[in-house]
Short mmCIF file of C-alpha atoms in Angstrom, two decimals:
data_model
loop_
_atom_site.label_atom_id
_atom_site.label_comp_id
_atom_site.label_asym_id
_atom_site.label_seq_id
_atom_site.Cartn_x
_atom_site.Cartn_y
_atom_site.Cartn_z
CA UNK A 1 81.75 115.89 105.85
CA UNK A 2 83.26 113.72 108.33
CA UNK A 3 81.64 112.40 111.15
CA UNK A 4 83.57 112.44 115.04
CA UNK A 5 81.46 110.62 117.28
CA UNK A 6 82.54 110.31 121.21
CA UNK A 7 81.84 108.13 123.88
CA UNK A 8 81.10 108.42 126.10
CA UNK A 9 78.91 111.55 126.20
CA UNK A 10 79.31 111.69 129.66
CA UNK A 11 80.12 109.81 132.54
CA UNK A 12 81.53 110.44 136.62
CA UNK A 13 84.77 109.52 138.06
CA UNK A 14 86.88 110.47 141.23
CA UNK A 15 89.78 112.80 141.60
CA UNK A 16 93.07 109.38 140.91
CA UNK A 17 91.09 107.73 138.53
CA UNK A 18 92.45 106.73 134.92
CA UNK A 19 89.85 108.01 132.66
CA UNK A 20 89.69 107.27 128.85
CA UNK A 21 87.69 109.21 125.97
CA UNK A 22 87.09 107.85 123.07
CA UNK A 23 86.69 109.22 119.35
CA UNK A 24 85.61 107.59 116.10
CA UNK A 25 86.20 109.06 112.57
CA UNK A 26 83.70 107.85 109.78
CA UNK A 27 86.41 107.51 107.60
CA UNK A 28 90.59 107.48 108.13
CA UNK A 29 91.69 110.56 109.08
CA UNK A 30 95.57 109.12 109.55
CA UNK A 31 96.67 111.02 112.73
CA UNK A 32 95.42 114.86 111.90
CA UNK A 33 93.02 115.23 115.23
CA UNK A 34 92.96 117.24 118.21
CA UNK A 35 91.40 117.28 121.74
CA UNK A 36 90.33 120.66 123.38
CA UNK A 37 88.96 120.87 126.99
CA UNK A 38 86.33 123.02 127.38
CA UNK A 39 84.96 124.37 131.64
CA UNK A 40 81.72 126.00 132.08
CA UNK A 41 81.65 129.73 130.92
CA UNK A 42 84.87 129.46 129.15
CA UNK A 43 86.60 129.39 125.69
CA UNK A 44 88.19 125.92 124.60
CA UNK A 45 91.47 125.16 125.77
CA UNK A 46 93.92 123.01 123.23
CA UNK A 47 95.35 119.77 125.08
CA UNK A 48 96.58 117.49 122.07
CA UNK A 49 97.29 118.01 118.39
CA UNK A 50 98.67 115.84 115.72
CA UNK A 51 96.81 112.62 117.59
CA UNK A 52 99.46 112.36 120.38
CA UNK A 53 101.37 115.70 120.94
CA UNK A 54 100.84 117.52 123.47
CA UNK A 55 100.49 121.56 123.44
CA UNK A 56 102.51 123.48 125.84
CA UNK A 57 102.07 124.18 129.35
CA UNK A 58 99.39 120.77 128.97
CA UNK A 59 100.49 118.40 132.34
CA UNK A 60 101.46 114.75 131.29
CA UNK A 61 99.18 113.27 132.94
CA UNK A 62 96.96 113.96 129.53
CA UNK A 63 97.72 111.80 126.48
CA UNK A 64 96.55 111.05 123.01
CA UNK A 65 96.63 107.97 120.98
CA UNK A 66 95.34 106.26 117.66
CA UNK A 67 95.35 106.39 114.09
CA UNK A 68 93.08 106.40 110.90
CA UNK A 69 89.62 106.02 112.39
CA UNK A 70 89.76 105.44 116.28
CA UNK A 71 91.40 107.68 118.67
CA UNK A 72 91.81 107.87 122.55
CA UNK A 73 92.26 110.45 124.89
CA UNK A 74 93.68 109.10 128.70
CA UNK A 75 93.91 111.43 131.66
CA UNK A 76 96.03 108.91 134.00
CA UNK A 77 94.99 110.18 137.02
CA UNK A 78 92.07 112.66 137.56
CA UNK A 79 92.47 116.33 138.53
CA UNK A 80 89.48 118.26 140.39
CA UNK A 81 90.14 120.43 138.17
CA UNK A 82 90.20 118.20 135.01
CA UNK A 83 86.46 117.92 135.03
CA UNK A 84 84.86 119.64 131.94
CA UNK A 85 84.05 118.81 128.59
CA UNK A 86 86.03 117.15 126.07
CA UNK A 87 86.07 117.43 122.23
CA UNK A 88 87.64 116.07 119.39
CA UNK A 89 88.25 117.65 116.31
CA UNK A 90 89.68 116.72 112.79
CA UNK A 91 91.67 118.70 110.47
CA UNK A 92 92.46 115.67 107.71
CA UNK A 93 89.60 117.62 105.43
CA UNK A 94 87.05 120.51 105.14
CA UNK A 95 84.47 121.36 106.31
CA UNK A 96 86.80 121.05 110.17
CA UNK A 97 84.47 118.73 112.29
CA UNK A 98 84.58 118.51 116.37
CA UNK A 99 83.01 115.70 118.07
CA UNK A 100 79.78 116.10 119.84
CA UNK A 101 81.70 116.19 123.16
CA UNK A 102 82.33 114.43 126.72
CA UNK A 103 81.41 115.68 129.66
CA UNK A 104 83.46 114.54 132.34
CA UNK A 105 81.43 114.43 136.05
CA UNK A 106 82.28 114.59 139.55
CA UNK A 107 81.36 110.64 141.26
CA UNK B 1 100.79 137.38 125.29
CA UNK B 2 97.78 136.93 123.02
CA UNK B 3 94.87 138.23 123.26
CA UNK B 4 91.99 137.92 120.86
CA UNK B 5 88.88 140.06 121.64
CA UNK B 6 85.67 139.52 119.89
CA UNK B 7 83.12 141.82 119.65
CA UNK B 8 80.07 142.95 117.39
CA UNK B 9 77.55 140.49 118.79
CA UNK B 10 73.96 141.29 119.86
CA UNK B 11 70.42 140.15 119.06
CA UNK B 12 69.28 140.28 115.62
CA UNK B 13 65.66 139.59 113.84
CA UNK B 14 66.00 136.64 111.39
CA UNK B 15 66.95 137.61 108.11
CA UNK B 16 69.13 140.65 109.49
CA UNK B 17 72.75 140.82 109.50
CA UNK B 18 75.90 141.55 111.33
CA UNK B 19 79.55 141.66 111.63
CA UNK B 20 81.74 140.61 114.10
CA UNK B 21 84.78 141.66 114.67
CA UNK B 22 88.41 139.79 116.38
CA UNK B 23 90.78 142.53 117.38
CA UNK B 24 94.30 140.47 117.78
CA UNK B 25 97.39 141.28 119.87
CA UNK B 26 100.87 139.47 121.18
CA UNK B 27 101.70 137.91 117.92
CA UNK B 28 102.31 138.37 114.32
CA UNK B 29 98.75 138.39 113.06
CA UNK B 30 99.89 138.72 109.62
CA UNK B 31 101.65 134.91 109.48
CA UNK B 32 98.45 132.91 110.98
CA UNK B 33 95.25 131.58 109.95
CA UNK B 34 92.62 132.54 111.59
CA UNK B 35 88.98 130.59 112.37
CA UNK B 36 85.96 131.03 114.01
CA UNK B 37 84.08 128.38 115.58
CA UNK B 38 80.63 128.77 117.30
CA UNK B 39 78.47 126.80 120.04
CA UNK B 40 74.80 127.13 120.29
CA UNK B 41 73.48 127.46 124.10
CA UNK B 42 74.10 124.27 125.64
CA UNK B 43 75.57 122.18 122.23
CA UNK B 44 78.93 121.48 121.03
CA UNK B 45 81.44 123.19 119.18
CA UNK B 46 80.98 124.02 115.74
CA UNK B 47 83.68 124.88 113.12
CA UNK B 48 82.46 127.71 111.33
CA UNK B 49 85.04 129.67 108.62
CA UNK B 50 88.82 130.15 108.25
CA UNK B 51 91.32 132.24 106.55
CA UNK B 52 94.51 131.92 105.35
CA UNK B 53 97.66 134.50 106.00
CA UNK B 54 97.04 136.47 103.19
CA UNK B 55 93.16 135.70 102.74
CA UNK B 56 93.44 134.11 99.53
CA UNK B 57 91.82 130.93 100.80
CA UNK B 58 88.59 130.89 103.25
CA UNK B 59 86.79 127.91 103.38
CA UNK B 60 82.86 127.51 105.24
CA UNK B 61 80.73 124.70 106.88
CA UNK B 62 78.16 124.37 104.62
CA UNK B 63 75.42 125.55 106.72
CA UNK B 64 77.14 128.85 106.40
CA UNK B 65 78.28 129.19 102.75
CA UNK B 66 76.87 131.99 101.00
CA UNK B 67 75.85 133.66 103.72
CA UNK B 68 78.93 134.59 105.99
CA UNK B 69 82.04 136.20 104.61
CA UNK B 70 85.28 136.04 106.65
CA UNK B 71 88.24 138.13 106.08
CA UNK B 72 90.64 140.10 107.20
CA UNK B 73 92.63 143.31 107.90
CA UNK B 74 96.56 142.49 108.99
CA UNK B 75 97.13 145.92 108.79
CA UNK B 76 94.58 146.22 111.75
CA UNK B 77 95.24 143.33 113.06
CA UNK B 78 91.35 142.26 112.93
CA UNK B 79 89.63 138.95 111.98
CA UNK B 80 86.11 139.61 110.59
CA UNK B 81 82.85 137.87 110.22
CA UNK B 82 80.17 139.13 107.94
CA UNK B 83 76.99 137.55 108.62
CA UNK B 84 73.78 138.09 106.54
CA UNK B 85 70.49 136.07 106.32
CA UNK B 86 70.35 135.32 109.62
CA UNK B 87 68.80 131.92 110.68
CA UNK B 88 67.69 130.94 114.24
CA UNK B 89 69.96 128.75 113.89
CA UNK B 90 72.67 130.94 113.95
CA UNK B 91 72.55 132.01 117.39
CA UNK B 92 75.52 131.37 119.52
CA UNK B 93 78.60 131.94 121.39
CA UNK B 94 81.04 132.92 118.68
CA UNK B 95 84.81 132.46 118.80
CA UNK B 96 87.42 133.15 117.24
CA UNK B 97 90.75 131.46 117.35
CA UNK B 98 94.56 131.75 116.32
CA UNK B 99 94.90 128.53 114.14
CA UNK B 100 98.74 127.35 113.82
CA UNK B 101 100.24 125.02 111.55
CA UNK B 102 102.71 123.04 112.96
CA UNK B 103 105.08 121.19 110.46
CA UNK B 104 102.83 122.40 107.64
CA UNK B 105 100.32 119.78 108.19
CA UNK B 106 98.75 119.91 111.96
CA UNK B 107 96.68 122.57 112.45
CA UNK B 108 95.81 123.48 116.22
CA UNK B 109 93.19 126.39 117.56
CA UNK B 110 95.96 127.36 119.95
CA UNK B 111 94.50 130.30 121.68
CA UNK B 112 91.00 131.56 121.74
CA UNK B 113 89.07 135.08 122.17
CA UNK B 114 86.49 134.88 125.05
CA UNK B 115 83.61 134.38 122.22
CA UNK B 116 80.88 137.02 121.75
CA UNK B 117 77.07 135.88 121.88
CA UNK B 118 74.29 136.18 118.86
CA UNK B 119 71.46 135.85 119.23
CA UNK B 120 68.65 135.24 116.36
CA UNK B 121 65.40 136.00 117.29
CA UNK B 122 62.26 138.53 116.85
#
């Protein structure tokens, strides 16, 4: 199976700040990977698919990036309410693999 | 809109079974995918089973194989998980999700059913 491993697993930042999450594939993937936000209590929500497109209704201020084994996720400017957990997933083979998540903090 | 409601889940001895169901509305069931993933109290997400339009391809994490069953009933509009042997292990918040395929090749969980809780325990 293939291996998604974030980073970091967590870590706190203020409402305006530019916040990157990372994702690493143990092997190439090319660009078949997702990102779902996930808020206490609550069913995922899909943000990116296909590496850097993003789902509907999804504000720009989220964005995707990468290829083959390393992959970013970028929220330019932090939302109060943009502070939950963060998963990637691949779809490149089965068995469907998410990472083991990033839990984004209030500072 | 869709809606996917899960339901079916409850506590359960190990070794027991049970089946949950994924009652779908606001889009053509029929023409999707379908998946359930699962997350453990306090873990991640876990992929667990999906199922193609006309269910004649399902594919299982391997902690799973041989002991779930996933199919489905368009005519109902229901996503299904039969789950025997129970492990410990198995207990979690399961969901299910409508899983699209965009350009034939991205697949995206685009909406998800509010997840239903198993526990494994005696």
């Amino acid at each position: 199976a293939i291996r998604m491993t974030q980073s970091p697993s967590s870590f706190s930042a203020s409402t305006g700040d530019r916040v990157t999450i990372t994702c690493r594939a143990s092997q190439g993937i090319t660009s078949f990977l997702g990102w779902y936000q996930q808020k206490p209590g609550k069913a995922p929500k899909l943000l990116i698919y296909g590496t850097s497109t993003l789902q509907s209704g999804v504000p720009s201020r989220f964005s995707g990036s990468g290829s083959g084994t390393d992959f970013t996720l970028t929220i330019s400017s932090l939302q109060s309410e943009d502070f939950a957990t963060y998963y990637c997933q691949q779809y490149y083979s089965y068995p469907l693999t998410f990472g083991g998540g990033t839990k984004v903090e209030i500072k | 809109e869709v809606q996917l409601v899960e339901s079916g889940g409850g506590l359960v001895q190990p070794g027991g079974s049970l089946r949950l169901s994924c009652a779908a509305s606001g889009f053509t069931f029929s023409s999707y995918w379908m998946t359930w993933v699962r997350q453990a109290p306090g873990k991640g997400l876990e992929w667990v089973a999906d199922i193609k339009q006309d269910g004649s391809e399902t594919y299982y994490v391997d902690s799973v194989k041989g002991r779930f069953t996933i199919s489905r009933d368009d005519a109902k509009n229901s996503l299904y998980l039969q789950m025997d042997s129970l492990r410990a292990e198995d207990s979690a918040v399961y969901y299910c999700a409508k899983e699209d395929l965009v350009w034939g090749s991205y697949r995206k969980f685009d909406y998800w059913g509010q997840g239903t809780l198993v526990t494994v325990s005696s």
